[in-house]
PDB file of C-alpha atoms in Angstrom:
ATOM      1  CA  MET A   1      -1.049  -9.923 -19.061  1.00  0.00           C
ATOM      2  CA  PHE A   2      -0.277  -9.067 -15.405  1.00  0.00           C
ATOM      3  CA  ASP A   3       3.523  -8.757 -15.615  1.00  0.00           C
ATOM      4  CA  ASP A   4       3.538  -5.064 -14.758  1.00  0.00           C
ATOM      5  CA  LYS A   5       1.204  -5.531 -11.801  1.00  0.00           C
ATOM      6  CA  LEU A   6       3.679  -7.222  -9.469  1.00  0.00           C
ATOM      7  CA  SER A   7       6.461  -5.757  -7.381  1.00  0.00           C
ATOM      8  CA  TYR A   8       8.770  -7.823  -5.215  1.00  0.00           C
ATOM      9  CA  ILE A   9      10.138  -7.614  -1.700  1.00  0.00           C
ATOM     10  CA  THR A  10      13.059  -9.608  -0.320  1.00  0.00           C
ATOM     11  CA  LEU A  11      12.747 -10.782   3.279  1.00  0.00           C
ATOM     12  CA  SER A  12      15.681 -12.682   4.801  1.00  0.00           C
ATOM     13  CA  GLY A  13      16.969 -13.482   1.315  1.00  0.00           C
ATOM     14  CA  GLU A  14      13.644 -14.805   0.056  1.00  0.00           C
ATOM     15  CA  LYS A  15      11.799 -12.950  -2.718  1.00  0.00           C
ATOM     16  CA  TYR A  16       8.018 -12.444  -2.407  1.00  0.00           C
ATOM     17  CA  PRO A  17       5.602 -10.837  -4.869  1.00  0.00           C
ATOM     18  CA  LEU A  18       3.734  -7.746  -3.680  1.00  0.00           C
ATOM     19  CA  ARG A  19       0.452  -6.542  -5.083  1.00  0.00           C
ATOM     20  CA  CYS A  20      -1.922  -3.900  -3.870  1.00  0.00           C
ATOM     21  CA  GLY A  21      -5.081  -4.070  -5.922  1.00  0.00           C
ATOM     22  CA  MET A  22      -8.756  -3.424  -5.375  1.00  0.00           C
ATOM     23  CA  GLU A  23      -9.102  -6.635  -3.343  1.00  0.00           C
ATOM     24  CA  VAL A  24      -6.467  -5.395  -0.884  1.00  0.00           C
ATOM     25  CA  LEU A  25      -7.901  -1.871  -0.761  1.00  0.00           C
ATOM     26  CA  GLU A  26     -11.349  -3.264   0.002  1.00  0.00           C
ATOM     27  CA  ILE A  27     -10.036  -5.181   3.027  1.00  0.00           C
ATOM     28  CA  VAL A  28      -8.004  -2.161   4.170  1.00  0.00           C
ATOM     29  CA  GLN A  29     -11.025   0.124   3.882  1.00  0.00           C
ATOM     30  CA  ASP A  30     -13.237  -2.287   5.822  1.00  0.00           C
ATOM     31  CA  LYS A  31     -10.698  -2.746   8.631  1.00  0.00           C
ATOM     32  CA  TYR A  32      -9.280   0.773   8.943  1.00  0.00           C
ATOM     33  CA  GLY A  33     -12.248   2.907   7.892  1.00  0.00           C
ATOM     34  CA  SER A  34     -10.515   4.549   4.943  1.00  0.00           C
ATOM     35  CA  ILE A  35      -7.623   4.068   2.593  1.00  0.00           C
ATOM     36  CA  GLU A  36      -6.213   7.416   3.744  1.00  0.00           C
ATOM     37  CA  GLU A  37      -6.160   6.239   7.357  1.00  0.00           C
ATOM     38  CA  PHE A  38      -4.265   3.120   6.360  1.00  0.00           C
ATOM     39  CA  GLU A  39      -1.804   5.167   4.298  1.00  0.00           C
ATOM     40  CA  ASN A  40      -1.132   7.310   7.382  1.00  0.00           C
ATOM     41  CA  ARG A  41      -0.508   4.147   9.382  1.00  0.00           C
ATOM     42  CA  LEU A  42       2.130   2.880   6.944  1.00  0.00           C
ATOM     43  CA  MET A  43       4.043   6.162   7.044  1.00  0.00           C
ATOM     44  CA  PRO A  44       2.842   8.073  10.111  1.00  0.00           C
ATOM     45  CA  PHE A  45       3.729  11.760  10.020  1.00  0.00           C
ATOM     46  CA  GLU A  46       3.989  13.799  13.218  1.00  0.00           C
ATOM     47  CA  ARG A  47       3.296  17.475  12.482  1.00  0.00           C
ATOM     48  CA  LYS A  48       5.297  20.178  14.203  1.00  0.00           C
ATOM     49  CA  LYS A  49       3.067  22.525  16.234  1.00  0.00           C
ATOM     50  CA  ASP A  50       3.586  26.140  17.234  1.00  0.00           C
ATOM     51  CA  GLU A  51       2.952  27.597  20.706  1.00  0.00           C
ATOM     52  CA  ASN A  52      -0.796  27.833  19.891  1.00  0.00           C
ATOM     53  CA  GLY A  53      -1.027  24.200  18.853  1.00  0.00           C
ATOM     54  CA  GLU A  54      -1.321  25.092  15.158  1.00  0.00           C
ATOM     55  CA  ASP A  55       0.591  23.275  12.407  1.00  0.00           C
ATOM     56  CA  VAL A  56       3.877  24.901  11.407  1.00  0.00           C
ATOM     57  CA  LEU A  57       3.929  25.352   7.623  1.00  0.00           C
ATOM     58  CA  ASN A  58       6.780  25.904   5.173  1.00  0.00           C
ATOM     59  CA  GLU A  59       6.829  28.628   2.488  1.00  0.00           C
ATOM     60  CA  GLU A  60       4.562  26.541   0.221  1.00  0.00           C
ATOM     61  CA  GLY A  61       2.000  26.019   2.979  1.00  0.00           C
ATOM     62  CA  VAL A  62       2.935  22.385   3.572  1.00  0.00           C
ATOM     63  CA  PRO A  63       3.032  21.162   7.182  1.00  0.00           C
ATOM     64  CA  ILE A  64       6.495  20.609   8.652  1.00  0.00           C
ATOM     65  CA  GLY A  65       7.141  17.525  10.759  1.00  0.00           C
ATOM     66  CA  ARG A  66       8.773  14.141  10.813  1.00  0.00           C
ATOM     67  CA  TYR A  67       7.923  10.578   9.980  1.00  0.00           C
ATOM     68  CA  VAL A  68       7.701   8.280  12.986  1.00  0.00           C
ATOM     69  CA  ILE A  69       7.918   4.516  13.384  1.00  0.00           C
ATOM     70  CA  PRO A  70       4.707   2.809  12.221  1.00  0.00           C
ATOM     71  CA  LYS A  71       2.856   0.284  14.361  1.00  0.00           C
ATOM     72  CA  ILE A  72       4.238  -3.182  13.711  1.00  0.00           C
ATOM     73  CA  SER A  73       0.735  -4.668  13.601  1.00  0.00           C
ATOM     74  CA  ASP A  74      -0.201  -2.334  10.741  1.00  0.00           C
ATOM     75  CA  LEU A  75       2.936  -3.335   8.836  1.00  0.00           C
ATOM     76  CA  GLY A  76       2.119  -7.000   9.418  1.00  0.00           C
ATOM     77  CA  ASP A  77      -1.394  -6.533   8.079  1.00  0.00           C
ATOM     78  CA  ALA A  78      -0.191  -4.735   4.952  1.00  0.00           C
ATOM     79  CA  LEU A  79       2.672  -7.131   4.297  1.00  0.00           C
ATOM     80  CA  HIS A  80       0.476 -10.215   4.581  1.00  0.00           C
ATOM     81  CA  LEU A  81      -2.341  -8.758   2.470  1.00  0.00           C
ATOM     82  CA  MET A  82      -0.017  -7.601  -0.298  1.00  0.00           C
ATOM     83  CA  VAL A  83       2.128 -10.754  -0.398  1.00  0.00           C
ATOM     84  CA  THR A  84      -0.975 -12.962  -0.416  1.00  0.00           C
ATOM     85  CA  ALA A  85      -2.423 -10.958  -3.328  1.00  0.00           C
ATOM     86  CA  GLY A  86       0.963 -11.169  -5.087  1.00  0.00           C
ATOM     87  CA  LEU A  87       1.142 -14.942  -4.636  1.00  0.00           C
ATOM     88  CA  GLU A  88      -2.385 -15.301  -6.027  1.00  0.00           C
ATOM     89  CA  MET A  89      -1.515 -13.258  -9.106  1.00  0.00           C
ATOM     90  CA  GLU A  90       1.730 -15.172  -9.615  1.00  0.00           C
ATOM     91  CA  ALA A  91      -0.264 -18.412  -9.529  1.00  0.00           C
ATOM     92  CA  ASP A  92      -2.709 -16.995 -12.074  1.00  0.00           C
ATOM     93  CA  LEU A  93       0.201 -16.083 -14.358  1.00  0.00           C
ATOM     94  CA  SER A  94       1.925 -19.444 -14.062  1.00  0.00           C
ATOM     95  CA  GLY A  95      -1.144 -21.670 -13.959  1.00  0.00           C
ATOM     96  CA  LYS A  96       0.215 -23.288 -10.811  1.00  0.00           C
ATOM     97  CA  GLU A  97      -1.462 -23.682  -7.454  1.00  0.00           C
ATOM     98  CA  THR A  98      -1.330 -20.642  -5.194  1.00  0.00           C
ATOM     99  CA  GLU A  99       1.427 -20.798  -2.598  1.00  0.00           C
ATOM    100  CA  SER A 100       0.596 -19.596   0.868  1.00  0.00           C
ATOM    101  CA  VAL A 101       2.550 -17.937   3.605  1.00  0.00           C
ATOM    102  CA  THR A 102       1.346 -16.995   7.056  1.00  0.00           C
ATOM    103  CA  ARG A 103       1.485 -13.541   8.550  1.00  0.00           C
ATOM    104  CA  LYS A 104       3.743 -14.909  11.272  1.00  0.00           C
ATOM    105  CA  GLU A 105       6.210 -16.366   8.729  1.00  0.00           C
ATOM    106  CA  LEU A 106       6.428 -13.048   6.904  1.00  0.00           C
ATOM    107  CA  MET A 107       6.925 -11.085  10.111  1.00  0.00           C
ATOM    108  CA  GLN A 108       9.672 -13.452  11.235  1.00  0.00           C
ATOM    109  CA  LYS A 109      11.470 -12.953   7.919  1.00  0.00           C
ATOM    110  CA  ALA A 110      11.117  -9.155   7.908  1.00  0.00           C
ATOM    111  CA  ASP A 111      14.734  -8.084   8.292  1.00  0.00           C
ATOM    112  CA  MET A 112      14.563  -4.328   7.791  1.00  0.00           C
ATOM    113  CA  PRO A 113      13.709  -1.382  10.003  1.00  0.00           C
ATOM    114  CA  PRO A 114       9.952  -0.762  10.367  1.00  0.00           C
ATOM    115  CA  THR A 115      10.225   2.632   8.652  1.00  0.00           C
ATOM    116  CA  VAL A 116      11.852   1.043   5.578  1.00  0.00           C
ATOM    117  CA  LEU A 117       9.209  -1.686   5.430  1.00  0.00           C
ATOM    118  CA  GLY A 118       6.519   0.985   5.751  1.00  0.00           C
ATOM    119  CA  GLU A 119       8.046   2.932   2.847  1.00  0.00           C
ATOM    120  CA  ILE A 120       8.126  -0.175   0.630  1.00  0.00           C
ATOM    121  CA  LEU A 121       4.517  -1.080   1.421  1.00  0.00           C
ATOM    122  CA  HIS A 122       3.411   2.530   0.989  1.00  0.00           C
ATOM    123  CA  ALA A 123       5.130   2.677  -2.416  1.00  0.00           C
ATOM    124  CA  GLU A 124       3.247  -0.453  -3.501  1.00  0.00           C
ATOM    125  CA  MET A 125      -0.007   1.038  -2.256  1.00  0.00           C
ATOM    126  CA  MET A 126       0.620   4.215  -4.270  1.00  0.00           C
ATOM    127  CA  ARG A 127       1.558   2.134  -7.307  1.00  0.00           C
ATOM    128  CA  CYS A 128      -1.922   0.651  -7.385  1.00  0.00           C
ATOM    129  CA  PHE A 129      -3.352   4.119  -8.014  1.00  0.00           C
ATOM    130  CA  ARG A 130      -1.232   4.651 -11.125  1.00  0.00           C
ATOM    131  CA  ARG A 131      -2.403   3.338 -14.428  1.00  0.00           C
ATOM    132  CA  LYS A 132      -0.673   0.033 -15.075  1.00  0.00           C
ATOM    133  CA  ASN A 133      -1.341  -0.328 -18.777  1.00  0.00           C
ATOM    134  CA  GLY A 134      -0.813   2.869 -20.732  1.00  0.00           C
ATOM    135  CA  THR A 135      -2.182   1.331 -23.937  1.00  0.00           C
ATOM    136  CA  ALA A 136      -5.572   0.470 -22.500  1.00  0.00           C
ATOM    137  CA  THR A 137      -8.243   3.101 -22.791  1.00  0.00           C
ATOM    138  CA  GLN A 138     -11.411   3.534 -20.927  1.00  0.00           C
ATOM    139  CA  GLU A 139     -14.138   5.483 -22.621  1.00  0.00           C
ATOM    140  CA  LYS A 140     -16.145   7.736 -20.407  1.00  0.00           C
ATOM    141  CA  GLU A 141     -19.830   7.416 -21.107  1.00  0.00           C
ATOM    142  CA  THR A 142     -21.667  10.689 -21.237  1.00  0.00           C
ATOM    143  CA  THR A 143     -25.375  10.984 -20.961  1.00  0.00           C
ATOM    144  CA  ASP A 144     -27.464  14.020 -21.744  1.00  0.00           C
ATOM    145  CA  ARG A 145     -30.013  14.008 -18.954  1.00  0.00           C
ATOM    146  CA  SER A 146     -31.794  17.129 -20.168  1.00  0.00           C
ATOM    147  CA  LYS A 147     -33.865  15.176 -22.730  1.00  0.00           C
TER     148      LYS A 147
END
């Protein structure tokens, strides 16, 4: 039922489930003000400015710049939230009790550069916006309010 809803991350040789679902997005939105703000924190982008302080754009009108190192505290928040949600879903799938891991334990096991961790967490966040079950349909209810 939920098989396609889990990704995995390996930290210091140990595999952890990752899941970014509505429960994670709700916490992120409450803490950071918006999902977009949190996304920018996982993969912060520094825009190149011209002499007037305006964004430099490429031929397609897209700002030019570079990605910078994210704040470690933001990575810790995202990692803990997503692993905790992943562990809960794994427990639901297996019928076993939910395992737990502390934020500190996860941060101590994080053995990759912050930018790589940010990319992995960002990819999981973006995955939650894609449809996970292509066979499920949702009918849109339409109402004629003119009557």
